[in-house]
Amino acid sequence: MTTAPRYLGEPHADALLSGLLLLTQEVAVLRHRCAVLEAERDGRQPPSPDDSDLMPRLVDELFGRLGTTQGTTGKEDR
Amino acid sequence: MTGAALADGQTVHDALAVPTAEEAVRQNEIWTLKRKLAEEIAPELRRHYETEIVPRHVAEHGAPPADRRVIASLMAPDPRMRLFSALRRRSQEQMWDLVLTSANRQLDRLLDLAAGASAAPGSLDLDPALEIPRYLRAVDIHCMPTGYYREFAPDDVTAGALYDRGVYVYAGGQLGGLNDDKGWSVIRGYLDRHRPGWTPARILDMGCSVGHSTVPYTLRYPAAEVHAIDVAAPMLRYARARAAALGAPVHFAQRDATATGYPDASFDLVVSHILLHETSVKAVQQVLAESYRLLRPGGLMIHAEYPPFDTMDPFAQFLVEWDTTNNNEPFWSKVRTLDLVAMAATAGFDPATVHRELIPTGRRLTTGQSGSTSGGGRMQVLAASR
Ligand SMILES: C[S@@+](CC[C@H](N)C(=O)[O-])C[C@H]1O[C@@H](n2cnc3c(N)ncnc32)[C@H](O)[C@@H]1O
């Protein structure tokens, strides 16, 4: 495995970005657990695992800070 | 047996490393991220390039940027480009990591399944002495941490299991529930049109990986004997288990496509799907010569590859080239500049029979123009007959 390139100028920024992506996945898992518990409580079908807009929102937020705004979640025609 | 599909559409079969609900949630986050980058951010970068960078370059130099390399040098310092690159690279690494964790969790089951596949129709013939080409050992292609060939357990299938699920997430499902779109695209987009009603008796698929594209040939040509080769044993063991699970009688063998060892004139149809771009110039020439040697009179060679650079505009070329340097794909750009038609003639084919065409592919057709990063939606077919 070759060493992963670094793209972002600030020290540790690439590693922090990796961490942010991992944390986003953890939030998605926690949300999913809550949704499963709620569905059980209410006697509904368990929720689909692909029902999340966290990453598109994170990307919009990051690019938004660079002056680009993205308006959609990327899931519309899924 | 095949059955239901996962929530993201991948067809479940016995050999698939099926994610738990929470593994699926994580994998889906990466899928969604990759899709966002390809479908929204890449077109956004193109707009930025066309509306700001090109006019500035014209004002300063009297002409737009000459080619993909100049574009790369102009885009590299842009903070949006750097963020895009960082997100793409990290998402690629994390995708493999997530799928590998899931595959490792169920490795014992998959190893048992592969061991038990020996009675199914078809066969598996491994050659532990076969040398792995240097171009596969030098880097982990597309950041796949196992490579194609490395083994982590006796009679390992890890790399194959990782590839089957990983490619589905990687391609965002565009290859279909069984990742078989490339095989079907060649069959429907080329063979059915140019050789309708043909019934090849013996077919060889070179660089088959886990047999994603091989299995369609057993369905389209049920009377044919279908052979498939790869240099990587973990891919082939998994391919065998997967084909057995799908009821497809394929003869898998660990052989090098540049020197297969089959007798002359062994096959009516020799095919490959996205093999060439993961080799080298020398190997491509050898694969073409070997294809020629293996064909019977009247036989047909088809190598399906991603589209060459001369079919896309410079910005699309620039996005394609991103993978060469950032996604461990050393041959990804170079292969798109080769004169494959001339190379087929050098390999022995009558130039009058050699041709190249673009065929449609993909469940969801995206184009280089709309920001797809691989010039997706079309495949290049190099065909020649003996
Ligand atoms: C991108 S994958 C091919 C995917 C597959 N054909 C499909 O359509 O799903 C490339 C494969 O080619 C194999 N390969 C590379 N060089 C080879 C060679 N010289 N002979 C045989 N297989 C080779 C690799 O081990 C890898 O499994």
Short mmCIF file of C-alpha atoms and ligand atoms in Angstrom, two decimals:
data_model
loop_
_atom_site.label_atom_id
_atom_site.label_comp_id
_atom_site.label_asym_id
_atom_site.label_seq_id
_atom_site.Cartn_x
_atom_site.Cartn_y
_atom_site.Cartn_z
CA MET A 1 0.00 0.00 0.00
CA THR A 2 1.45 3.34 -0.97
CA THR A 3 1.16 6.14 1.57
CA ALA A 4 -2.08 8.09 1.27
CA PRO A 5 -1.47 11.47 -0.31
CA ARG A 6 -2.31 14.62 1.63
CA TYR A 7 -4.37 17.26 -0.10
CA LEU A 8 -5.24 19.86 2.49
CA GLY A 9 -2.69 22.47 3.50
CA GLU A 10 -3.23 22.69 7.25
CA PRO A 11 -1.36 20.23 9.49
CA HIS A 12 -3.45 17.11 10.23
CA ALA A 13 -6.30 18.39 8.07
CA ASP A 14 -6.45 15.22 5.96
CA ALA A 15 -6.48 13.02 9.05
CA LEU A 16 -9.14 15.21 10.63
CA LEU A 17 -11.25 14.91 7.50
CA SER A 18 -10.94 11.11 7.69
CA GLY A 19 -12.08 11.32 11.29
CA LEU A 20 -15.01 13.48 10.32
CA LEU A 21 -16.14 10.90 7.77
CA LEU A 22 -15.84 8.14 10.37
CA LEU A 23 -17.76 10.18 12.93
CA THR A 24 -20.48 10.80 10.36
CA GLN A 25 -20.80 7.05 9.91
CA GLU A 26 -21.06 6.63 13.68
CA VAL A 27 -23.81 9.23 13.87
CA ALA A 28 -25.63 7.40 11.08
CA VAL A 29 -25.36 4.14 13.03
CA LEU A 30 -26.66 5.76 16.23
CA ARG A 31 -29.54 7.33 14.35
CA HIS A 32 -30.33 3.99 12.79
CA ARG A 33 -30.35 2.31 16.22
CA CYS A 34 -32.78 4.91 17.49
CA ALA A 35 -34.99 4.43 14.45
CA VAL A 36 -34.97 0.65 14.99
CA LEU A 37 -35.98 1.08 18.64
CA GLU A 38 -38.74 3.51 17.71
CA ALA A 39 -40.03 1.14 15.03
CA GLU A 40 -40.04 -1.74 17.52
CA ARG A 41 -41.89 0.39 20.07
CA ASP A 42 -44.49 1.43 17.51
CA GLY A 43 -44.81 -2.02 15.92
CA ARG A 44 -43.55 -0.77 12.53
CA GLN A 45 -41.15 -2.38 10.01
CA PRO A 46 -37.47 -1.69 10.82
CA PRO A 47 -36.12 1.29 8.85
CA SER A 48 -33.98 0.89 5.74
CA PRO A 49 -30.22 1.20 6.38
CA ASP A 50 -29.81 3.53 3.40
CA ASP A 51 -32.07 6.25 4.65
CA SER A 52 -29.62 9.02 5.55
CA ASP A 53 -28.73 12.48 4.30
CA LEU A 54 -25.75 13.02 6.61
CA MET A 55 -22.94 12.82 4.04
CA PRO A 56 -24.55 15.15 1.49
CA ARG A 57 -25.14 17.66 4.27
CA LEU A 58 -21.56 17.35 5.47
CA VAL A 59 -20.26 17.86 1.93
CA ASP A 60 -22.55 20.86 1.42
CA GLU A 61 -21.32 22.32 4.69
CA LEU A 62 -17.64 21.83 3.81
CA PHE A 63 -17.93 23.22 0.29
CA GLY A 64 -20.23 25.95 1.52
CA ARG A 65 -17.42 27.23 3.69
CA LEU A 66 -15.28 27.48 0.57
CA GLY A 67 -17.95 29.56 -1.14
CA THR A 68 -19.79 26.84 -3.05
CA THR A 69 -23.29 25.92 -2.04
CA GLN A 70 -24.93 22.65 -2.92
CA GLY A 71 -28.67 22.51 -2.60
CA THR A 72 -29.65 18.86 -2.77
CA THR A 73 -29.04 15.65 -0.89
CA GLY A 74 -27.96 13.51 -3.84
CA LYS A 75 -30.61 10.89 -3.08
CA GLU A 76 -33.55 12.15 -5.11
CA ASP A 77 -33.28 9.73 -8.01
CA ARG A 78 -31.91 6.85 -5.99
CA MET B 1 -29.08 -19.74 -4.70
CA THR B 2 -29.96 -16.14 -5.31
CA GLY B 3 -32.68 -14.48 -3.39
CA ALA B 4 -33.61 -11.08 -2.14
CA ALA B 5 -31.64 -7.93 -2.75
CA LEU B 6 -29.93 -5.79 -0.13
CA ALA B 7 -31.54 -2.42 0.55
CA ASP B 8 -29.07 -0.87 -1.93
CA GLY B 9 -30.06 -3.32 -4.66
CA GLN B 10 -27.20 -5.84 -4.67
CA THR B 11 -28.51 -9.34 -5.33
CA VAL B 12 -27.92 -11.67 -2.39
CA HIS B 13 -26.32 -15.03 -3.13
CA ASP B 14 -24.74 -17.55 -0.77
CA ALA B 15 -21.18 -16.32 -1.32
CA LEU B 16 -21.88 -12.62 -0.81
CA ALA B 17 -20.42 -10.93 2.29
CA VAL B 18 -23.81 -9.65 3.38
CA PRO B 19 -23.49 -6.65 5.70
CA THR B 20 -25.28 -6.48 9.04
CA ALA B 21 -27.75 -3.60 9.26
CA GLU B 22 -25.13 -1.42 10.94
CA GLU B 23 -22.40 -2.35 8.45
CA ALA B 24 -24.90 -1.48 5.72
CA VAL B 25 -25.54 1.91 7.32
CA ARG B 26 -21.81 2.68 7.26
CA GLN B 27 -21.35 1.40 3.71
CA ASN B 28 -24.32 3.48 2.61
CA GLU B 29 -22.74 6.63 4.02
CA ILE B 30 -19.72 6.06 1.76
CA TRP B 31 -21.95 5.24 -1.22
CA THR B 32 -23.86 8.47 -0.70
CA LEU B 33 -20.65 10.45 -0.32
CA LYS B 34 -19.17 9.02 -3.52
CA ARG B 35 -22.35 9.73 -5.40
CA LYS B 36 -22.51 13.27 -4.15
CA LEU B 37 -18.94 13.89 -5.29
CA ALA B 38 -19.48 12.37 -8.74
CA GLU B 39 -22.88 13.83 -9.51
CA GLU B 40 -22.76 17.25 -7.90
CA ILE B 41 -19.26 18.31 -6.96
CA ALA B 42 -17.51 17.17 -10.16
CA PRO B 43 -19.98 19.11 -12.37
CA GLU B 44 -19.53 22.06 -10.01
CA LEU B 45 -15.76 21.89 -10.56
CA ARG B 46 -16.37 21.78 -14.30
CA ARG B 47 -18.53 24.91 -14.10
CA HIS B 48 -15.84 26.65 -12.07
CA TYR B 49 -13.27 25.63 -14.68
CA GLU B 50 -15.37 26.77 -17.64
CA THR B 51 -16.60 30.06 -16.18
CA GLU B 52 -13.51 31.22 -14.30
CA ILE B 53 -10.34 29.34 -15.20
CA VAL B 54 -10.79 29.15 -18.97
CA PRO B 55 -11.63 32.88 -19.45
CA ARG B 56 -8.66 33.85 -17.25
CA HIS B 57 -6.36 31.56 -19.26
CA VAL B 58 -7.67 32.96 -22.55
CA ALA B 59 -7.10 36.52 -21.30
CA GLU B 60 -3.55 35.72 -20.25
CA HIS B 61 -2.44 33.31 -23.01
CA GLY B 62 -4.83 33.93 -25.87
CA ALA B 63 -6.15 30.34 -25.82
CA PRO B 64 -7.87 27.88 -23.48
CA PRO B 65 -5.73 25.34 -21.56
CA ALA B 66 -4.15 23.00 -24.10
CA ASP B 67 -4.76 19.62 -22.51
CA ARG B 68 -5.57 17.64 -19.35
CA ARG B 69 -2.13 18.18 -17.84
CA VAL B 70 -2.39 21.95 -18.08
CA ILE B 71 -5.89 21.71 -16.62
CA ALA B 72 -4.51 19.63 -13.75
CA SER B 73 -1.85 22.23 -12.96
CA LEU B 74 -4.47 25.00 -13.00
CA MET B 75 -6.96 23.09 -10.86
CA ALA B 76 -4.49 21.68 -8.31
CA PRO B 77 -4.19 24.79 -6.11
CA ASP B 78 -7.96 25.37 -6.02
CA PRO B 79 -9.31 24.73 -2.49
CA ARG B 80 -12.46 23.10 -3.88
CA MET B 81 -10.38 20.75 -6.00
CA ARG B 82 -8.24 19.87 -3.00
CA LEU B 83 -11.26 19.15 -0.83
CA PHE B 84 -12.81 17.07 -3.63
CA SER B 85 -9.59 15.06 -3.94
CA ALA B 86 -9.29 14.54 -0.20
CA LEU B 87 -12.91 13.38 0.07
CA ARG B 88 -12.59 11.03 -2.89
CA ARG B 89 -9.39 9.45 -1.66
CA ARG B 90 -10.61 9.03 1.95
CA SER B 91 -13.98 7.67 0.84
CA GLN B 92 -12.18 5.10 -1.32
CA GLU B 93 -9.97 3.96 1.55
CA GLN B 94 -12.85 3.84 4.02
CA MET B 95 -15.07 1.96 1.58
CA TRP B 96 -12.62 -0.92 1.28
CA ASP B 97 -11.96 -0.85 5.01
CA LEU B 98 -15.67 -1.13 5.84
CA VAL B 99 -16.30 -3.97 3.39
CA LEU B 100 -13.16 -5.79 4.53
CA THR B 101 -14.33 -5.64 8.17
CA SER B 102 -17.65 -7.11 7.12
CA ALA B 103 -16.04 -9.84 4.97
CA ASN B 104 -13.60 -10.79 7.73
CA ARG B 105 -16.48 -11.19 10.20
CA GLN B 106 -17.95 -13.93 8.01
CA LEU B 107 -14.71 -15.36 6.64
CA ASP B 108 -15.11 -18.82 8.21
CA ARG B 109 -18.48 -19.25 6.53
CA LEU B 110 -17.10 -18.10 3.18
CA LEU B 111 -14.05 -20.40 3.44
CA ASP B 112 -16.36 -23.36 4.18
CA LEU B 113 -18.59 -22.43 1.28
CA ALA B 114 -15.63 -22.22 -1.12
CA ALA B 115 -14.28 -25.57 0.10
CA GLY B 116 -17.70 -27.13 -0.45
CA ALA B 117 -18.11 -25.79 -3.98
CA SER B 118 -15.90 -28.48 -5.53
CA ALA B 119 -18.85 -30.72 -6.40
CA ALA B 120 -20.75 -28.06 -8.35
CA PRO B 121 -20.76 -28.05 -12.17
CA GLY B 122 -17.65 -26.37 -13.59
CA SER B 123 -14.17 -26.62 -12.11
CA LEU B 124 -11.29 -24.83 -10.40
CA ASP B 125 -7.67 -25.41 -11.38
CA LEU B 126 -5.08 -23.50 -9.34
CA ASP B 127 -1.36 -23.16 -10.06
CA PRO B 128 0.49 -22.09 -6.90
CA ALA B 129 3.69 -21.69 -8.92
CA LEU B 130 2.21 -19.04 -11.22
CA GLU B 131 4.10 -15.77 -10.90
CA ILE B 132 2.05 -12.66 -10.10
CA PRO B 133 2.94 -9.91 -12.61
CA ARG B 134 4.96 -7.02 -11.25
CA TYR B 135 2.30 -4.49 -12.22
CA LEU B 136 -0.11 -6.18 -9.79
CA ARG B 137 2.45 -6.42 -6.99
CA ALA B 138 3.79 -2.87 -7.26
CA VAL B 139 0.65 -1.07 -6.00
CA ASP B 140 -2.68 -1.98 -4.47
CA ILE B 141 -4.81 -1.12 -7.50
CA HIS B 142 -7.67 1.29 -6.76
CA CYS B 143 -6.53 1.25 -3.11
CA MET B 144 -7.93 -2.25 -2.53
CA PRO B 145 -5.96 -3.17 0.58
CA THR B 146 -5.70 -6.91 -0.14
CA GLY B 147 -4.67 -6.46 -3.76
CA TYR B 148 -6.17 -9.17 -5.95
CA TYR B 149 -3.75 -11.89 -5.04
CA ARG B 150 -2.66 -11.67 -1.38
CA GLU B 151 -3.74 -14.46 0.96
CA PHE B 152 -4.48 -14.14 4.67
CA ALA B 153 -5.72 -17.66 5.43
CA PRO B 154 -5.20 -21.12 3.92
CA ASP B 155 -7.26 -21.38 0.68
CA ASP B 156 -8.23 -17.76 1.19
CA VAL B 157 -11.17 -16.01 -0.48
CA THR B 158 -10.93 -12.66 1.34
CA ALA B 159 -9.90 -10.59 -1.69
CA GLY B 160 -12.73 -12.07 -3.76
CA ALA B 161 -15.34 -11.43 -1.09
CA LEU B 162 -14.02 -7.88 -0.70
CA TYR B 163 -14.17 -7.32 -4.45
CA ASP B 164 -17.72 -8.64 -4.93
CA ARG B 165 -19.31 -6.39 -2.34
CA GLY B 166 -16.75 -3.56 -2.69
CA VAL B 167 -17.24 -3.15 -6.44
CA TYR B 168 -20.97 -2.83 -5.93
CA VAL B 169 -20.52 0.03 -3.46
CA TYR B 170 -17.68 1.50 -5.56
CA ALA B 171 -19.84 1.61 -8.70
CA GLY B 172 -22.87 2.83 -6.77
CA GLY B 173 -24.84 -0.14 -8.07
CA GLN B 174 -24.40 0.92 -11.70
CA LEU B 175 -23.18 -2.54 -12.71
CA GLY B 176 -26.47 -4.11 -11.66
CA GLY B 177 -27.41 -6.40 -8.77
CA LEU B 178 -24.87 -9.03 -9.83
CA ASN B 179 -22.19 -6.56 -11.01
CA ASP B 180 -22.60 -8.21 -14.40
CA ASP B 181 -23.32 -5.20 -16.60
CA LYS B 182 -20.00 -5.31 -18.48
CA GLY B 183 -20.58 -8.89 -19.61
CA TRP B 184 -24.16 -8.16 -20.65
CA SER B 185 -23.14 -4.95 -22.39
CA VAL B 186 -20.65 -6.84 -24.58
CA ILE B 187 -23.18 -9.59 -25.29
CA ARG B 188 -26.09 -7.28 -26.08
CA GLY B 189 -24.20 -4.28 -27.38
CA TYR B 190 -21.71 -6.15 -29.53
CA LEU B 191 -22.18 -9.91 -29.97
CA ASP B 192 -25.93 -9.94 -30.49
CA ARG B 193 -25.58 -7.15 -33.06
CA HIS B 194 -22.51 -8.37 -34.97
CA ARG B 195 -22.94 -12.14 -34.62
CA PRO B 196 -26.66 -12.77 -34.13
CA GLY B 197 -27.46 -16.45 -33.76
CA TRP B 198 -23.80 -17.41 -33.28
CA THR B 199 -23.13 -20.37 -30.99
CA PRO B 200 -19.48 -20.39 -29.91
CA ALA B 201 -18.55 -23.81 -28.53
CA ARG B 202 -15.67 -22.71 -26.26
CA ILE B 203 -15.38 -19.30 -24.62
CA LEU B 204 -12.48 -17.84 -22.62
CA ASP B 205 -12.84 -14.84 -20.29
CA MET B 206 -9.41 -13.37 -19.43
CA GLY B 207 -8.81 -11.55 -16.11
CA CYS B 208 -12.18 -12.71 -14.81
CA SER B 209 -11.73 -11.64 -11.16
CA VAL B 210 -14.76 -13.11 -9.34
CA GLY B 211 -16.60 -13.88 -12.59
CA HIS B 212 -18.97 -10.91 -12.61
CA SER B 213 -18.81 -10.68 -16.42
CA THR B 214 -18.25 -14.40 -16.99
CA VAL B 215 -21.58 -15.67 -15.71
CA PRO B 216 -23.66 -13.86 -18.40
CA TYR B 217 -21.87 -15.93 -21.09
CA THR B 218 -23.12 -19.15 -19.49
CA LEU B 219 -26.66 -17.75 -19.69
CA ARG B 220 -26.44 -16.34 -23.22
CA TYR B 221 -24.59 -19.39 -24.65
CA PRO B 222 -25.84 -22.29 -22.50
CA ALA B 223 -24.38 -24.91 -24.86
CA ALA B 224 -20.86 -23.43 -24.69
CA GLU B 225 -18.03 -24.53 -22.43
CA VAL B 226 -17.10 -21.35 -20.58
CA HIS B 227 -13.57 -20.95 -19.21
CA ALA B 228 -12.31 -18.05 -17.13
CA ILE B 229 -8.77 -17.26 -16.04
CA ASP B 230 -7.09 -14.93 -13.60
CA VAL B 231 -3.67 -14.81 -11.97
CA ALA B 232 -5.11 -14.35 -8.47
CA ALA B 233 -6.08 -17.46 -6.51
CA PRO B 234 -8.33 -15.75 -3.89
CA MET B 235 -10.41 -14.24 -6.69
CA LEU B 236 -10.74 -17.60 -8.42
CA ARG B 237 -11.69 -19.55 -5.29
CA TYR B 238 -14.34 -16.99 -4.54
CA ALA B 239 -15.42 -16.92 -8.21
CA ARG B 240 -15.92 -20.68 -8.07
CA ALA B 241 -18.06 -20.45 -4.91
CA ARG B 242 -20.05 -17.56 -6.39
CA ALA B 243 -20.64 -19.33 -9.72
CA ALA B 244 -21.76 -22.42 -7.80
CA ALA B 245 -24.15 -20.27 -5.76
CA LEU B 246 -25.53 -18.84 -9.01
CA GLY B 247 -25.71 -22.26 -10.69
CA ALA B 248 -23.28 -21.20 -13.43
CA PRO B 249 -20.98 -23.95 -14.81
CA VAL B 250 -17.69 -22.10 -15.32
CA HIS B 251 -14.21 -23.66 -15.57
CA PHE B 252 -11.90 -21.36 -13.62
CA ALA B 253 -8.13 -21.62 -13.91
CA GLN B 254 -5.19 -19.72 -12.48
CA ARG B 255 -3.37 -18.72 -15.64
CA ASP B 256 -1.69 -15.62 -17.02
CA ALA B 257 -3.51 -14.06 -19.96
CA THR B 258 -0.20 -13.20 -21.60
CA ALA B 259 0.80 -16.89 -21.77
CA THR B 260 -2.16 -19.11 -20.91
CA GLY B 261 -0.69 -22.51 -21.72
CA TYR B 262 -3.82 -23.64 -23.59
CA PRO B 263 -3.12 -25.31 -26.96
CA ASP B 264 -3.36 -23.24 -30.16
CA ALA B 265 -6.87 -22.76 -31.56
CA SER B 266 -8.62 -23.71 -28.29
CA PHE B 267 -11.46 -21.17 -28.31
CA ASP B 268 -14.13 -19.65 -30.56
CA LEU B 269 -14.52 -16.53 -28.45
CA VAL B 270 -11.87 -14.85 -26.31
CA VAL B 271 -13.09 -11.91 -24.22
CA SER B 272 -11.91 -9.64 -21.45
CA HIS B 273 -13.64 -6.91 -19.51
CA ILE B 274 -11.63 -4.04 -18.01
CA LEU B 275 -8.54 -6.24 -17.82
CA LEU B 276 -6.22 -4.23 -20.09
CA HIS B 277 -6.13 -1.04 -18.00
CA GLU B 278 -4.73 -2.97 -15.04
CA THR B 279 -1.73 -4.37 -16.93
CA SER B 280 1.08 -2.71 -18.95
CA VAL B 281 1.87 -1.82 -22.58
CA LYS B 282 3.97 -4.94 -22.90
CA ALA B 283 1.27 -7.14 -21.37
CA VAL B 284 -1.47 -5.66 -23.60
CA GLN B 285 0.57 -6.58 -26.68
CA GLN B 286 1.14 -10.08 -25.29
CA VAL B 287 -2.56 -10.54 -24.41
CA LEU B 288 -3.52 -9.62 -27.97
CA ALA B 289 -0.96 -12.06 -29.42
CA GLU B 290 -2.16 -14.78 -27.05
CA SER B 291 -5.78 -14.10 -28.02
CA TYR B 292 -4.80 -14.54 -31.67
CA ARG B 293 -3.01 -17.81 -30.95
CA LEU B 294 -5.93 -19.20 -28.95
CA LEU B 295 -8.62 -18.51 -31.55
CA ARG B 296 -9.92 -21.08 -33.98
CA PRO B 297 -10.56 -20.01 -37.59
CA GLY B 298 -13.72 -17.92 -37.60
CA GLY B 299 -13.22 -17.11 -33.92
CA LEU B 300 -13.62 -13.70 -32.36
CA MET B 301 -11.60 -11.65 -29.87
CA ILE B 302 -13.25 -8.92 -27.82
CA HIS B 303 -11.49 -6.78 -25.22
CA ALA B 304 -13.81 -4.33 -23.49
CA GLU B 305 -12.17 -1.30 -21.89
CA TYR B 306 -13.04 2.15 -20.65
CA PRO B 307 -13.28 4.75 -23.44
CA PRO B 308 -10.05 6.22 -24.85
CA PHE B 309 -9.14 9.84 -24.29
CA ASP B 310 -9.89 10.83 -27.88
CA THR B 311 -13.60 10.29 -27.19
CA MET B 312 -13.82 12.87 -24.38
CA ASP B 313 -13.17 16.56 -23.88
CA PRO B 314 -10.06 17.75 -22.01
CA PHE B 315 -11.86 18.38 -18.70
CA ALA B 316 -13.36 14.87 -18.71
CA GLN B 317 -9.85 13.56 -19.47
CA PHE B 318 -8.54 15.52 -16.50
CA LEU B 319 -11.16 13.95 -14.20
CA VAL B 320 -10.31 10.49 -15.54
CA GLU B 321 -6.61 11.10 -15.00
CA TRP B 322 -7.30 11.92 -11.36
CA ASP B 323 -7.49 8.18 -10.68
CA THR B 324 -4.09 7.51 -12.20
CA THR B 325 -2.27 9.51 -9.59
CA ASN B 326 -4.76 9.50 -6.73
CA ASN B 327 -6.38 6.07 -6.81
CA ASN B 328 -3.40 3.77 -7.45
CA GLU B 329 -4.25 3.12 -11.10
CA PRO B 330 -0.85 3.45 -12.78
CA PHE B 331 -1.98 2.29 -16.24
CA TRP B 332 -5.42 3.95 -16.19
CA SER B 333 -4.41 6.92 -18.39
CA LYS B 334 -1.80 5.29 -20.57
CA VAL B 335 -4.14 2.56 -21.80
CA ARG B 336 -6.49 5.26 -23.09
CA THR B 337 -3.78 6.59 -25.39
CA LEU B 338 -2.82 3.25 -27.00
CA ASP B 339 -3.60 2.49 -30.62
CA LEU B 340 -5.22 -0.85 -29.82
CA VAL B 341 -6.25 -1.38 -33.44
CA ALA B 342 -2.63 -1.18 -34.58
CA MET B 343 -1.54 -3.37 -31.67
CA ALA B 344 -4.08 -6.05 -32.68
CA ALA B 345 -2.66 -6.01 -36.20
CA THR B 346 0.85 -6.37 -34.78
CA ALA B 347 -0.44 -9.34 -32.79
CA GLY B 348 -1.29 -11.12 -36.03
CA PHE B 349 -4.89 -10.18 -36.78
CA ASP B 350 -5.78 -9.22 -40.34
CA PRO B 351 -6.18 -5.42 -40.10
CA ALA B 352 -9.35 -5.69 -42.20
CA THR B 353 -11.05 -7.57 -39.32
CA VAL B 354 -9.88 -5.31 -36.48
CA HIS B 355 -12.09 -2.52 -35.28
CA ARG B 356 -12.94 -0.47 -32.28
CA GLU B 357 -16.34 0.84 -31.29
CA LEU B 358 -18.08 2.37 -28.32
CA ILE B 359 -21.02 0.49 -26.87
CA PRO B 360 -23.50 1.73 -24.28
CA THR B 361 -23.19 0.36 -20.77
CA GLY B 362 -24.49 0.95 -17.29
CA ARG B 363 -27.93 0.74 -15.74
CA ARG B 364 -27.89 4.46 -15.23
CA LEU B 365 -26.17 6.10 -18.14
CA THR B 366 -24.01 8.95 -16.99
CA THR B 367 -21.59 10.70 -19.28
CA GLY B 368 -18.23 12.39 -18.96
CA GLN B 369 -19.98 15.62 -19.80
CA SER B 370 -22.18 15.48 -16.72
CA GLY B 371 -19.26 14.99 -14.41
CA SER B 372 -18.96 11.25 -14.22
CA THR B 373 -15.37 10.69 -13.22
CA SER B 374 -14.69 7.66 -15.41
CA GLY B 375 -16.34 8.70 -18.65
CA GLY B 376 -19.01 6.17 -17.68
CA GLY B 377 -22.00 5.13 -19.74
CA ARG B 378 -19.91 3.78 -22.61
CA MET B 379 -17.32 1.11 -23.09
CA GLN B 380 -14.73 0.70 -25.78
CA VAL B 381 -14.74 -2.63 -27.56
CA LEU B 382 -11.66 -3.81 -29.45
CA ALA B 383 -12.76 -6.64 -31.71
CA ALA B 384 -10.98 -8.76 -34.27
CA SER B 385 -11.64 -12.07 -35.90
CA ARG B 386 -9.37 -14.84 -37.04
C1 LIG C 1 -10.61 -5.10 -13.00
S1 LIG C 1 -10.39 -6.76 -12.75
C2 LIG C 1 -11.39 -7.52 -14.01
C3 LIG C 1 -12.86 -7.54 -13.73
C4 LIG C 1 -13.65 -8.61 -14.43
N1 LIG C 1 -13.17 -8.94 -15.75
C5 LIG C 1 -15.10 -8.17 -14.51
O1 LIG C 1 -15.55 -7.84 -15.61
O2 LIG C 1 -15.74 -8.16 -13.47
C6 LIG C 1 -8.79 -7.18 -13.37
C7 LIG C 1 -8.39 -8.62 -13.09
O3 LIG C 1 -7.38 -9.01 -13.99
C8 LIG C 1 -6.48 -9.87 -13.33
N2 LIG C 1 -5.24 -9.83 -14.09
C9 LIG C 1 -4.35 -8.83 -14.24
N3 LIG C 1 -3.36 -9.21 -15.07
C10 LIG C 1 -3.63 -10.47 -15.48
C11 LIG C 1 -3.00 -11.38 -16.35
N4 LIG C 1 -1.86 -11.07 -16.97
N5 LIG C 1 -3.56 -12.58 -16.54
C12 LIG C 1 -4.72 -12.92 -15.93
N6 LIG C 1 -5.37 -12.09 -15.08
C13 LIG C 1 -4.83 -10.87 -14.86
C14 LIG C 1 -6.41 -9.31 -11.93
O4 LIG C 1 -5.95 -10.30 -11.02
C15 LIG C 1 -7.85 -8.88 -11.69
O5 LIG C 1 -8.58 -9.90 -11.08
#
